[in-house]
Amino acid sequence: MLDYSSFVIDDFDINDYANTILAGELYPQHQTQFTKPGMGAASKDDISVTISKLDSSIENVGKQIKSLVCNYIVTLRCF
C-alpha cells in the first residue's frame, strides 16, 4: 500500500520533496517550517552531484541498450 500522507501536509513543498528524494534521503512525514530538508548551499551541491550521477547513469543505460540492439538486430527483425 502506498503512503500519500506526505503530499497532503498543508506546508508540503514539492521542491523540498524532490531534493530529498534525489539526495537519497527519506522525506519526513510531518515536518515544520524549521525542519525542512534541502535548505542551504551544501544541499544544492549535493543535488547537483546527484543529478550529474543520474545523467551519467542514463547515458550508460542508453549505450547498453544501443549495444544490445546492435548485437541482436537480426533476431529483432524477425518479430
CSV table of C-alpha atoms in Angstrom, one decimal:
chain,number,residue,atom,x,y,z
A,1,MET,CA,0.0,0.0,0.0
A,2,LEU,CA,1.4,3.4,-0.9
A,3,ASP,CA,1.6,6.2,1.6
A,4,TYR,CA,0.4,9.5,0.3
A,5,SER,CA,0.4,11.3,3.7
A,6,SER,CA,3.5,13.4,2.8
A,7,PHE,CA,1.6,15.0,-0.1
A,8,VAL,CA,-1.4,16.2,2.0
A,9,ILE,CA,0.6,18.2,4.5
A,10,ASP,CA,-0.5,21.9,4.4
A,11,ASP,CA,3.1,23.2,4.0
A,12,PHE,CA,4.2,20.4,1.6
A,13,ASP,CA,6.9,21.8,-0.8
A,14,ILE,CA,7.4,19.8,-4.0
A,15,ASN,CA,10.9,21.2,-4.4
A,16,ASP,CA,12.0,20.1,-0.9
A,17,TYR,CA,10.5,16.7,-1.6
A,18,ALA,CA,12.3,16.3,-4.9
A,19,ASN,CA,15.6,17.4,-3.4
A,20,THR,CA,15.2,15.0,-0.5
A,21,ILE,CA,14.4,12.1,-2.8
A,22,LEU,CA,17.3,12.9,-5.2
A,23,ALA,CA,19.7,13.1,-2.3
A,24,GLY,CA,18.7,9.6,-1.3
A,25,GLU,CA,17.1,10.6,2.0
A,26,LEU,CA,13.7,9.8,3.5
A,27,TYR,CA,11.2,12.6,3.4
A,28,PRO,CA,9.9,13.3,6.9
A,29,GLN,CA,6.2,12.5,7.3
A,30,HIS,CA,5.3,15.6,9.5
A,31,GLN,CA,7.7,18.4,9.1
A,32,THR,CA,7.5,22.0,10.1
A,33,GLN,CA,9.0,25.1,8.5
A,34,PHE,CA,12.0,24.7,10.8
A,35,THR,CA,12.9,21.2,9.8
A,36,LYS,CA,12.5,21.2,6.0
A,37,PRO,CA,15.3,19.3,4.2
A,38,GLY,CA,17.3,20.7,1.4
A,39,MET,CA,17.9,24.2,2.7
A,40,GLY,CA,21.3,25.8,2.2
A,41,ALA,CA,24.2,25.7,-0.2
A,42,ALA,CA,25.5,22.3,0.8
A,43,SER,CA,22.3,20.6,-0.2
A,44,LYS,CA,22.3,22.4,-3.6
A,45,ASP,CA,25.8,21.0,-4.3
A,46,ASP,CA,24.6,17.5,-3.2
A,47,ILE,CA,21.7,17.7,-5.6
A,48,SER,CA,24.0,18.8,-8.5
A,49,VAL,CA,26.2,15.8,-7.9
A,50,THR,CA,23.2,13.5,-7.6
A,51,ILE,CA,21.7,14.8,-10.9
A,52,SER,CA,25.1,14.5,-12.6
A,53,LYS,CA,25.4,10.9,-11.5
A,54,LEU,CA,21.8,10.3,-12.6
A,55,ASP,CA,22.6,11.8,-16.0
A,56,SER,CA,25.7,9.7,-16.4
A,57,SER,CA,23.7,6.6,-15.5
A,58,ILE,CA,21.0,7.4,-18.0
A,59,GLU,CA,23.7,7.8,-20.7
A,60,ASN,CA,25.2,4.5,-19.7
A,61,VAL,CA,21.8,2.7,-20.0
A,62,GLY,CA,21.3,4.3,-23.4
A,63,LYS,CA,24.7,2.9,-24.6
A,64,GLN,CA,23.9,-0.5,-23.2
A,65,ILE,CA,20.5,-0.6,-25.0
A,66,LYS,CA,22.1,0.5,-28.2
A,67,SER,CA,24.8,-2.2,-27.8
A,68,LEU,CA,22.1,-4.9,-27.2
A,69,VAL,CA,20.1,-3.7,-30.2
A,70,CYS,CA,23.1,-3.8,-32.4
A,71,ASN,CA,24.1,-7.3,-31.2
A,72,TYR,CA,20.6,-8.8,-31.6
A,73,ILE,CA,19.4,-6.8,-34.7
A,74,VAL,CA,18.9,-10.0,-36.8
A,75,THR,CA,16.8,-11.6,-34.0
A,76,LEU,CA,14.8,-8.4,-33.6
A,77,ARG,CA,14.0,-8.1,-37.3
A,78,CYS,CA,12.2,-11.5,-37.1
A,79,PHE,CA,9.5,-10.0,-34.8
